[in-house]
XYZ file of C-alpha atoms in Angstrom:
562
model
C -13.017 29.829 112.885
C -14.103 33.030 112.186
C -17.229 34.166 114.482
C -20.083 33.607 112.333
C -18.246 31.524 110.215
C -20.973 28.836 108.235
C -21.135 25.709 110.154
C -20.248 22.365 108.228
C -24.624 21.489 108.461
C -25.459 24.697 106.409
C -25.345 24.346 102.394
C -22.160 26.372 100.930
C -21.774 28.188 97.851
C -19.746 31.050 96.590
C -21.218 33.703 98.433
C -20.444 31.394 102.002
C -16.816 31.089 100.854
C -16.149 34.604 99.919
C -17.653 36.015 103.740
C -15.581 33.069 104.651
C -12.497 34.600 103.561
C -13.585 38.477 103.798
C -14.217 37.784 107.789
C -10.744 35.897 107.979
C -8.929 38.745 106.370
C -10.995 41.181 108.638
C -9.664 39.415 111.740
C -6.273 39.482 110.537
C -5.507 42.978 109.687
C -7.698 43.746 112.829
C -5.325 42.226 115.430
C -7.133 38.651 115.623
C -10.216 39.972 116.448
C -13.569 41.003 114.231
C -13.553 44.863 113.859
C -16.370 46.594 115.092
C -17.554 47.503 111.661
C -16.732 45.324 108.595
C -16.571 47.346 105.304
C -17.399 45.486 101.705
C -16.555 48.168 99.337
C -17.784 48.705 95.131
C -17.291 51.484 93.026
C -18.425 52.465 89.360
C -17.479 55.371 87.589
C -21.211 56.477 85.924
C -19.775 57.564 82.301
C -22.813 55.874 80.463
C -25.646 53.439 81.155
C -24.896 51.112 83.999
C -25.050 47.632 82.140
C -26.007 44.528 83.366
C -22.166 43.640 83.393
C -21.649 46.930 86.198
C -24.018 45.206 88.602
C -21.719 42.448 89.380
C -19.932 44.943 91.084
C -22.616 45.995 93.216
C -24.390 42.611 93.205
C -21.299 40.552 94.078
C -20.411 43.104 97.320
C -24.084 43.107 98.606
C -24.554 38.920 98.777
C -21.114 39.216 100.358
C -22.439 41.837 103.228
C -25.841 40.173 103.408
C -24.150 36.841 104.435
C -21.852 38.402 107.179
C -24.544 40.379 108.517
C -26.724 36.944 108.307
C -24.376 36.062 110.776
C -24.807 38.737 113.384
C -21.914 40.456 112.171
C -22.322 44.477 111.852
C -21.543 45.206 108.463
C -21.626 47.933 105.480
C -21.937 48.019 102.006
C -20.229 50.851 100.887
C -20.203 52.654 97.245
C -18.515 54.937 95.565
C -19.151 56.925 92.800
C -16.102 57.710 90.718
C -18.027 60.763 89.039
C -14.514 62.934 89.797
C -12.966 60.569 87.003
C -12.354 62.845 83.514
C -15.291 62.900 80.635
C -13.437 61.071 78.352
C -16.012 60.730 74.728
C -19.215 61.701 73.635
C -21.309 58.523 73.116
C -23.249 58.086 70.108
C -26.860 59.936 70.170
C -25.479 62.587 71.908
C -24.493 66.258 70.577
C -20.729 66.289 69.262
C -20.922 69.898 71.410
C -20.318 67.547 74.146
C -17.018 67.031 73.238
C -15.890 70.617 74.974
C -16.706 69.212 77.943
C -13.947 66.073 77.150
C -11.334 66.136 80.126
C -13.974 67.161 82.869
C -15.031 65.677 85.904
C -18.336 63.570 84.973
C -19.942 65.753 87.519
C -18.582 68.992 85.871
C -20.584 67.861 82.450
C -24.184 69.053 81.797
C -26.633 66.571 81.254
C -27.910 66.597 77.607
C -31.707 66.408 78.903
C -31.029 69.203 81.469
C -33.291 66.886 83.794
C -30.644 65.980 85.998
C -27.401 68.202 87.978
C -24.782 66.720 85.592
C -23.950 63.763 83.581
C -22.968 61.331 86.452
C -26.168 62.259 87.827
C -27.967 60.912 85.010
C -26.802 57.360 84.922
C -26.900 57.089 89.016
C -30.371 57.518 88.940
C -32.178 54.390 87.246
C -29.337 52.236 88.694
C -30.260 53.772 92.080
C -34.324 52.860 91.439
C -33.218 49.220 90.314
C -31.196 48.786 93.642
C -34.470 50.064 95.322
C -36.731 46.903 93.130
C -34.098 44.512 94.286
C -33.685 45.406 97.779
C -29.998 46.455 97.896
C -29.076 48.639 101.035
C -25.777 51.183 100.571
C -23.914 53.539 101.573
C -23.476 56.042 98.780
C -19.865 58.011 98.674
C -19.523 60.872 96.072
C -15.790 61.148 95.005
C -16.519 64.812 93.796
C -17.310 65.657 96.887
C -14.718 63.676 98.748
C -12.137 65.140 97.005
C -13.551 68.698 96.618
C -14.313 69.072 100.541
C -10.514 68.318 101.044
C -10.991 65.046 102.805
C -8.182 63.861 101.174
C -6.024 65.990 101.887
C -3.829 64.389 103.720
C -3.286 60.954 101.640
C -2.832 62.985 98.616
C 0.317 64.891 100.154
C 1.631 61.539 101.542
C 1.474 59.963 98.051
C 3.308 63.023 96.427
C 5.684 62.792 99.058
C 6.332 58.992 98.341
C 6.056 59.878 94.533
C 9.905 58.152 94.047
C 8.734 55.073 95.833
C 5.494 54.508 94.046
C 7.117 55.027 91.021
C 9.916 52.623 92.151
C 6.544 50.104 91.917
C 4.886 51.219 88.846
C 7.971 50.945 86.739
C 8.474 47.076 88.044
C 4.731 46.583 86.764
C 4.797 48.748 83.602
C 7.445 47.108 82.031
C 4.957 43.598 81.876
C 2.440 44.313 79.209
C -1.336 43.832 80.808
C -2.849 41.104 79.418
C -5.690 42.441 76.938
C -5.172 45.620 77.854
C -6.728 47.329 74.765
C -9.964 45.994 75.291
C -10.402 46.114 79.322
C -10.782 48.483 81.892
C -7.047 48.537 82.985
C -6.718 50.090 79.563
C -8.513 52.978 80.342
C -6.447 53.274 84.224
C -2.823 52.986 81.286
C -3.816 55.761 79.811
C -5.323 58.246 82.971
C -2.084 57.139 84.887
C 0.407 58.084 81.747
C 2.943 61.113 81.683
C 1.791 64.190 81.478
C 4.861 66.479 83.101
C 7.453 67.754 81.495
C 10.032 66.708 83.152
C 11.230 63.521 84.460
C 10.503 64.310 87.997
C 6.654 65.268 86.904
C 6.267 62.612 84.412
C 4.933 60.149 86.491
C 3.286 62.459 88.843
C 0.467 60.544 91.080
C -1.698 63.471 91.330
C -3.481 65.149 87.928
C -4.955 68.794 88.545
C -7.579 70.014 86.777
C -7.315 73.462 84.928
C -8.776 76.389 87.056
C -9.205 78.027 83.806
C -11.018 75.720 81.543
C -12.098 72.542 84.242
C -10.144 69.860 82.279
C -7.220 67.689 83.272
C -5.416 68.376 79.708
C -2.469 70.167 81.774
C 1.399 69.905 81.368
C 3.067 69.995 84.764
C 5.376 72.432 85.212
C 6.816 72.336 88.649
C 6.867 70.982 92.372
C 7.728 72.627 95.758
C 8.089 69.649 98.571
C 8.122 72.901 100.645
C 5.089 74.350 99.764
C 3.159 72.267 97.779
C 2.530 73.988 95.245
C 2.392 72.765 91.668
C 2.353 74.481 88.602
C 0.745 73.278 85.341
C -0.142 75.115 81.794
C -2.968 73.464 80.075
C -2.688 72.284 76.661
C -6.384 73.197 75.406
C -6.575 76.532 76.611
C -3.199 77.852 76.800
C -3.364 79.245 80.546
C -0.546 78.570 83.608
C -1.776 78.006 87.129
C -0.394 77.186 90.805
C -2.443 74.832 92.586
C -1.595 74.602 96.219
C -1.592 70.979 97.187
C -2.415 71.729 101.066
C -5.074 74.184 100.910
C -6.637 73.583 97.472
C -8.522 71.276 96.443
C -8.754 70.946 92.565
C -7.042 67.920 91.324
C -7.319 64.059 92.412
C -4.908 60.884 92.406
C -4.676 59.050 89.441
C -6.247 55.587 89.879
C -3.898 52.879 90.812
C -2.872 55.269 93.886
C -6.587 56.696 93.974
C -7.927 52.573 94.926
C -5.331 51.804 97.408
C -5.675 55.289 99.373
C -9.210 54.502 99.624
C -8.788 51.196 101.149
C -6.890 52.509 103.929
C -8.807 55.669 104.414
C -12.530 53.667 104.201
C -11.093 50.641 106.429
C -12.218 48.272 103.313
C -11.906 44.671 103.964
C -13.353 43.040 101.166
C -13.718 44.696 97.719
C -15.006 42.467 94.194
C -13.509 43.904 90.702
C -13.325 42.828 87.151
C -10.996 39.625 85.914
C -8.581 42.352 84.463
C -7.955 44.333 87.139
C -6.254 41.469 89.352
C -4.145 40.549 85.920
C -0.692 41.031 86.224
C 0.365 44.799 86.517
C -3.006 46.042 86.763
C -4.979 48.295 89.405
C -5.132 45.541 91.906
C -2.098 43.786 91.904
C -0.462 47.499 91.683
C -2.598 48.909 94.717
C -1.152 45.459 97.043
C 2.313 47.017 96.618
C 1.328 50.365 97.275
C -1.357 50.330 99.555
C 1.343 49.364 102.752
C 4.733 51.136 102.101
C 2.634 54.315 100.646
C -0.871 54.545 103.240
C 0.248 52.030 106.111
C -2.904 49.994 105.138
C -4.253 46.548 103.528
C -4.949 45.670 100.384
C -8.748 44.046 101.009
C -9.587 40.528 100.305
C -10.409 40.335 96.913
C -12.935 38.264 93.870
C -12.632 38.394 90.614
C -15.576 38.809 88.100
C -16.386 37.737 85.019
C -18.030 39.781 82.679
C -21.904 39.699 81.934
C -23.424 39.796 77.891
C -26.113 39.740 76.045
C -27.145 37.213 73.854
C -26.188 37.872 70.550
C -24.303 40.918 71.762
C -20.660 41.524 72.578
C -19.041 42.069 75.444
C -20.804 45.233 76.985
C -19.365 49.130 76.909
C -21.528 51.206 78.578
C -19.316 54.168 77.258
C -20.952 53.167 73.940
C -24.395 53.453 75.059
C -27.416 51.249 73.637
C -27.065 48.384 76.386
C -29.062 46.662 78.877
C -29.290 48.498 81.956
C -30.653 46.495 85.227
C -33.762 49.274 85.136
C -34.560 47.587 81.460
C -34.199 44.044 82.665
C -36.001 44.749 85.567
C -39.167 45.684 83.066
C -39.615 42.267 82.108
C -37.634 39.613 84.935
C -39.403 39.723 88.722
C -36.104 41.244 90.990
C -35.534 38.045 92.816
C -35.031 36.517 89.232
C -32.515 38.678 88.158
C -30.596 38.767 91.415
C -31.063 34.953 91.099
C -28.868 35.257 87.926
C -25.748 36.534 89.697
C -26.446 34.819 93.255
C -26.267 30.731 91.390
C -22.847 31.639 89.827
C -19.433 32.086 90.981
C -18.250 35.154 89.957
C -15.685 34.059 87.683
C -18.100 32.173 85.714
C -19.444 34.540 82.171
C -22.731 34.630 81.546
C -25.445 36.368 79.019
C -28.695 37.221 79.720
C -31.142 36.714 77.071
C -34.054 38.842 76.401
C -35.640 36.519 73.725
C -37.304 33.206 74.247
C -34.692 31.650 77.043
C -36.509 34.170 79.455
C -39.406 31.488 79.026
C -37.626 28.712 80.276
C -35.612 31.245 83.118
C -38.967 31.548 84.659
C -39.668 27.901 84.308
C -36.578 26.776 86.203
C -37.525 29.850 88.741
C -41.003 28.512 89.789
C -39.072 24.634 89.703
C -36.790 25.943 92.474
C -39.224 27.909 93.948
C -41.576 24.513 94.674
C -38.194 22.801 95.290
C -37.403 25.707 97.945
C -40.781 24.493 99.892
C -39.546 21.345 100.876
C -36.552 21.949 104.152
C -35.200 18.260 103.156
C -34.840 19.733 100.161
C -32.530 22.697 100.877
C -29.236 22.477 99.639
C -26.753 25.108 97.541
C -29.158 25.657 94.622
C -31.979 26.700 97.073
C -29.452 28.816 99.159
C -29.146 30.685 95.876
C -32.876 31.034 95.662
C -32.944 32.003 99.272
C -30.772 34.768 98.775
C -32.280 35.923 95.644
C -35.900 36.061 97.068
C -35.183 38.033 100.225
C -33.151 40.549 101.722
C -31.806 42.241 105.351
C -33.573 45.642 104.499
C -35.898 44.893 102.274
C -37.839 41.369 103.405
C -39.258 39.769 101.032
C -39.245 41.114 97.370
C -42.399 40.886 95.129
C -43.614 37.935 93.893
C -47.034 37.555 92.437
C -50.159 35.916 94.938
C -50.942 33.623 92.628
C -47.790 31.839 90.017
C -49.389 31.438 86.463
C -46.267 30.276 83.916
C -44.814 33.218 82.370
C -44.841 31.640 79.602
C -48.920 31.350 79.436
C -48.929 34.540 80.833
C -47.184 36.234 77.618
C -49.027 33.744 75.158
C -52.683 35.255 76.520
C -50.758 38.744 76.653
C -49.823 38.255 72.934
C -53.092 37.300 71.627
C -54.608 40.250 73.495
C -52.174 42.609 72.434
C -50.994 43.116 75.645
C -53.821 43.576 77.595
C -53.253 42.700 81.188
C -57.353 42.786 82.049
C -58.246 40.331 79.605
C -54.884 37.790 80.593
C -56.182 38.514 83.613
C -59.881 37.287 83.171
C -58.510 34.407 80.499
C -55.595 32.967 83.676
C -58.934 33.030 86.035
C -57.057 35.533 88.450
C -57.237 39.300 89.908
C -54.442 41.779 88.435
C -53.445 42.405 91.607
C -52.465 38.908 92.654
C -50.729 37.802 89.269
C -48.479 41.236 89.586
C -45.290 41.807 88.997
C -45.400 38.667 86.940
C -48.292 39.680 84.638
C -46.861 43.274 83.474
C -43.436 42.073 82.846
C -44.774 39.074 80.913
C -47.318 41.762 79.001
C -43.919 43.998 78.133
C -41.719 41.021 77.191
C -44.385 39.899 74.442
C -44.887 43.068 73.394
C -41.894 44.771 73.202
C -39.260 42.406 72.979
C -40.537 39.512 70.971
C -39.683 39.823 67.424
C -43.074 40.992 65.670
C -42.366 37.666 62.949
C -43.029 35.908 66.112
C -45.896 37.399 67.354
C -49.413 35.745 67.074
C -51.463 37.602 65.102
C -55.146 36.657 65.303
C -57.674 36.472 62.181
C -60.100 39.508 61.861
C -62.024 37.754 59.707
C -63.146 33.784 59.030
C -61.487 32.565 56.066
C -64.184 31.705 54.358
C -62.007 30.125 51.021
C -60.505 27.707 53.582
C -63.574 26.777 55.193
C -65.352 25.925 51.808
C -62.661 23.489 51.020
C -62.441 21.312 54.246
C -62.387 18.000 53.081
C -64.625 15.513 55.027
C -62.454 15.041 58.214
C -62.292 18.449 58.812
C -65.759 19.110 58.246
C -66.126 16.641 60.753
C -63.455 17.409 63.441
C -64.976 21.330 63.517
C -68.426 20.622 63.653
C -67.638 17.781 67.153
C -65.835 21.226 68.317
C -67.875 23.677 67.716
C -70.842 21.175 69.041
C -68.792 20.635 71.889
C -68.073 23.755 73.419
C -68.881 25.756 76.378
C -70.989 28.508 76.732
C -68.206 30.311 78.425
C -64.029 29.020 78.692
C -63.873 29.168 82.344
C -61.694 26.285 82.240
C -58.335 26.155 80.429
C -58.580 22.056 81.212
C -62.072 21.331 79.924
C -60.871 22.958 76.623
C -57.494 21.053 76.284
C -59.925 17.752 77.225
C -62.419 19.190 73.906
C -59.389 19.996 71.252
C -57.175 17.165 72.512
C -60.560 14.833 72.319
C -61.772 15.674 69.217
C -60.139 13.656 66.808
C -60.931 10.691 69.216
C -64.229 11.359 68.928
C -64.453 11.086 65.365
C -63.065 7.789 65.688
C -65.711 6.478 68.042
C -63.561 6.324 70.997
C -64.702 8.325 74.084
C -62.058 11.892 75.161
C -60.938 9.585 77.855
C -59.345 6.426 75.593
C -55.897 6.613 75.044
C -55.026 8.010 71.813
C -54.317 5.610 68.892
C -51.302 5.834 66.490
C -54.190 7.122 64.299
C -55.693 9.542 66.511
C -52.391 10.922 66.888
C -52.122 11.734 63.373
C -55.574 13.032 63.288
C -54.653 15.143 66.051
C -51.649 16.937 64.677
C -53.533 17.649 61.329
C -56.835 19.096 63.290
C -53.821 21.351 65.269
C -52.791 22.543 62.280
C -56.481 23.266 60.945
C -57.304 25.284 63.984
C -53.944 27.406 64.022
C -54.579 28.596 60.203
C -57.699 29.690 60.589
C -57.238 31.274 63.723
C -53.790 32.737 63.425
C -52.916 31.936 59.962
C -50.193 30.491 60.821
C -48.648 26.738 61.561
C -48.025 26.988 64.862
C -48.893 29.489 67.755
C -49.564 29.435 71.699
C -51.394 26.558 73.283
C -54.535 25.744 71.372
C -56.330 25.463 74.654
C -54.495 29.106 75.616
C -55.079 30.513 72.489
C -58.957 29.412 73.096
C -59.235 31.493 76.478
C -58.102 34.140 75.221
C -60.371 34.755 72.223
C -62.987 33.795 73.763
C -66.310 31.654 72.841
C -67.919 34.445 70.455
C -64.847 34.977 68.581
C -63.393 31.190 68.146
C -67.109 30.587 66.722
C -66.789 33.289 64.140
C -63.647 31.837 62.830
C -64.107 28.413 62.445
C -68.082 28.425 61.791
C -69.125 27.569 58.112
C-alpha cells in the first residue's frame, strides 16, 4: 500500500480512490518509491468565460491534491494556462473588428474593455477571484511565456526530430473517426493538428509557427533543415515568407496532442483529470500514451475522466459562445462550500446541471441536513466526507459560513417581500447582518435577480377596500380574531404561525392548542387564501407567518383592517 494510502476504517469515495491510484502510479514510474514532489496537473485554454463545466478541471485536480497532501504527502496543484493556443472566433457581443486578430495567440489579442493586458487575461481573472472564495491553492503556469522564454526548446526539437515516428502514431489513430467529434473538444485539437505544409514531409508537421509578419498561425510551410533548424513558412493572410530558426527562436509552439504529452514529461505530472472525449478512442489522451514514451522518455499520468456540467434548461455549455454561468456568477448566490459540495458528492463521470431557479432552495436544504448530520462522528460516513471536503481546505481553513443558519429559503422569502433589503431580513430573521452573512446576500441576489419577476411577491400598496366590503360572515370573523389577536410587535415568527394557524380554531370554539378538525382544516386553507389576496394579491406566496415579519404590525393592519 501506497504510504498514505486510506485505511479500510476511513469512509471512501471518489476522491479516496483517485489519490489511491494517482499515488500508485507515482510510485511506479518513480522506481517503487513516492517522489519527493507529487504533481496533479489541469489546464484550460481562457478563450471565453470559464463555465461552470471548466471547473471540473480545476475542481477535480484540487480534491485529488488536497487528499494526498491530507496524507502527509508533499504535493502540487499545478495549472496551466493555454493562452499560447490561436484566437480562433469572435463571440457574440463583441466587435466583428475582432476577427483580425483570428489566428493569434489569446494573449496576442486586445481585450475589448482595454481593462485587462489581453484577452486571456480577461477570463483568468474572475476565475482566479472564485478560486480565491473557494479556497483553491495553485500553481499558475503561463504557456505564452513558457514557450516564448524558450523553455521548450529542447522538447520541441526532439519532437521535430521524431516527426516520422509520431506521425507513424497519428496516422494509426486518425484513420478511427473520434467519437462525437464535431461537438467536443477533440474537435477543436482535429482541426489545430491538421495539414498545413505543402508538402508531404511538412504536412503533418508537429510544430505550427506563427507569422513574424502578421502574429497568426495561418502559414503554409515551406521547408525543413534537420541541420539547422530552420523552417520556412509563407502566410496565407498576409502574403509574407519567413525563416524561423527552431533552436534560437522562439515563435511557434507544438500542436496539441504532442503539446500535452511533452508537458507531462517536462512538469513530472502524475495525475492529470480531462473531459470524457479526450480519453475516447484516437483523441488527445489516448494519442499522448503512445507518444509521450517513444517521443519524451516519459509517462503518460494517471488519468479521470469528466463528465460535463449544464445548466438547467440550457445545453451543454460553450464558453466560446459566451452568455454562460461562470463559477464568479454562481458564487453570487451559492455559499463556496456549497458549490464545491456540488462537484466533491459526484464521481466525475457522473453529468450534472446546476440550477439557478427554485432547486437552489432545496440545495441549501439538503446542505444544512448534512451539515447537522456532519455534527454527529457516528455519523460520518462518504456523504459527510463530501461535506468535509467541501467545507474546508489545506490553505484556506475553513470557508465562510454564516454565525447563525436561517433557511435560505426564509431568508429569500423576507428578502423578496422587502425588495431585497438585507437590514430589514435581517431585523424580520431576529439576527445581526454580520452573523447571517454570506448566506443573507446571496439569498437577497437570488430573489432578486434570478427569480422570475411572475414569481416574485409583490405586496399591496393599498387595502383593497372592494374585497374587504364583501367578506362574507366567516371572514369577517376570522380577520377581526386576527387582527384582535396580534402583537404589538412580531418578534416571534412562532407566536404568529400559533395566531394564523389558530385562528380558524378559534372561531370554532376550540382553543389554538386543539388539534385541528377536518373542518378547521378547511377553514384554514380558505382564511390562507383570504390573507394572501389581500396582502399579495395573489393565491399563494411565502409563509403567512414569514410574510407577517416582514411587513410588519403597522402595515399587515392597514391591509386587512375594515
Amino acid at each position: 500500500m501506497a504510504r498514505g494510502q486510506q485505511t479500510q476504517q476511513e469512509p471512501a469515495d471518489w476522491v479516496t480512490r483517485t489519490a489511491d491510484l494517482a499515488l500508485r502510479h507515482a510510485e511506479q514510474v518513480n522506481g517503487g518509491t513516492l517522489p519527493d514532489l507529487v504533481t496533479c496537473a489541469s489546464g484550460i485554454s481562457p478563450s471565453g468565460p470559464i463555465h461552470l463545466g471548466n471547473l471540473r478541471e480545476f475542481l477535480t485536480v484540487h480534491f485529488v491534491a488536497e487528499e494526498i497532501r491530507r496524507r502527509g504527502i508533499n504535493v502540487r496543484h499545478l495549472h496551466s494556462w493555454d493562452d499560447y493556443d490561436r484566437f480562433r472566433k469572435v463571440p457574440a457581443g463583441v466587435d466583428t473588428a475582432w476577427n483580425e486578430h483570428i489566428g493569434r495567440p489569446l494573449s496576442a489579442v486586445p481585450d475589448p474593455t482595454g481593462e485587462f493586458a489581453n484577452w486571456g487575461e480577461r477570463y483568468k481573472a474572475p476565475l482566479r477571484a472564485a478560486l480565491v472564495e473557494m479556497g483553491c491553492d495553485m500553481v499558475e503556469v503561463d504557456q505564452t511565456a513558457m514557450y516564448r522564454s524558450g523553455a521548450y526548446r529542447e522538447q520541441i526539437l526532439t519532437a521535430i526530430g521524431k516527426r516520422g515516428e509520431i506521425e507513424t502514431v497519428m496516422s494509426r489513430f486518425r484513420t478511427k473517426k473520434v467519437e462525437g467529434a464535431e461537438s467536443t473538444a477533440e474537435s477543436t485539437a482535429e482541426a489545430d493538428d491538421a495539414g498545413h505544409g505543402a508538402s508531404e514531409d511538412l504536412a503533418r508537421f508537429p510544430y505550427k509557427p506563427y507569422c513574424r509578419g502578421c502574429g497568426r498561425d495561418t502559414v503554409t510551410l515551406t521547408s525543413y533543415d534537420d541541420e539547422t533548424t530552420d523552417l520556412a513558412y509563407t502566410c496565407d493572410v498576409c502574403g509574407d515568407s519567413y525563416v524561423t530558426n527552431v533552436a534560437t527562436q522562439d515563435e511557434g509552439k507544438l500542436v496539441w496532442k504532442v503539446d500535452w504529452p511533452m508537458r507531462w514529461t517536462f512538469e513530472g505530472v502524475h495525475f492529470e483529470p480531462g473531459g470524457v472525449d479526450h480519453a475516447s478512442p484516437g483523441s488527445s489522451y489516448t494519442v499522448g500514451k503512445e507518444i509521450v514514451g517513444p517521443i519524451f522518455g516519459g509517462t503518460a499520468p494517471s488519468f479521470v475522466g469528466y463528465s460535463f456540467v449544464g445548466v438547467a434548461g440550457m445545453p451543454k455549455m460553450s464558453s466560446s459562445k459566451g452568455g454562460v454561468p461562470t463559477a464568479a456568477e454562481a458564487l453570487r448566490i451559492l455559499e463556496a462550500p456549497i458549490l464545491r459540495w456540488l462537484y466533491a458528492r459526484r464521481q466525475p463521470k457522473q453529468a450534472f446541471n446546476v440550477d439557478f431557479g427554485q432547486e437552489v432552495l432545496r440545495l441549501y436544504d439538503e446542505w444544512d441536513a448534512l451539515t447537522k448530520k456532519a455534527a454527529v462522528p457516528e455519523k460520518r460516513d462518504a456523504a459527510v466526507l463530501a461535506w468535509e471536503r467541501a467545507s474546508a481546505t489545506s490553505t484556506a481553513g475553513t470557508l465562510p459560513t454564516p454565525a447563525v443558519v436561517v433557511p435560505f429559503r426564509m431568508l429569500s422569502s423576507v428578502a423578496d417581500v422587502t425588495a431585497g433589503s438585507r437590514e430589514i431580513t435581517a431585523r424580520t430573521v431576529g439576527a445581526s447582518e454580520a452573523d447571517l452573512e454570506p448566506r443573507l446576500a446571496k439569498a437577497a441576489t437570488w430573489i432578486t435577480e434570478y427569480v422570475d419577476p411572475e414569481e416574485r411577491t409583490t405586496v399591496r400598496e393599498t387595502a383593497d377596500a372592494e374585497r374587504l366590503a364583501a367578506l362574507d360572515e366567516d371572514e369577517a370573523r376570522w380577520l377581526e380574531l386576527l387582527l384582535d389577536g396580534l402583537p404589538a410587535s412580531f418578534d416571534s415568527v412562532d407566536a404568529l404561525t400559533t395566531l394564523i394557524y389558530g385562528v380558524p380554531k378559534l372561531a370554532r370554539g376550540l382553543t389554538v392548542e386543539d388539534a385541528p378538525t377536518d373542518e378547521v382544516k378547511a377553514d384554514q386553507k380558505a382564511f390562507f387564501k383570504l390573507l394572501y389576496d389581500l396582502l399579495v394579491d395573489a393565491e399563494r406566496g411565502p409563509r403567512l407567518p414569514t410574510l407577517f415579519a416582514a411587513l410588519g404590525p403597522d402595515r399587515v393592519r392597514a391591509l386587512l383592517a375594515r
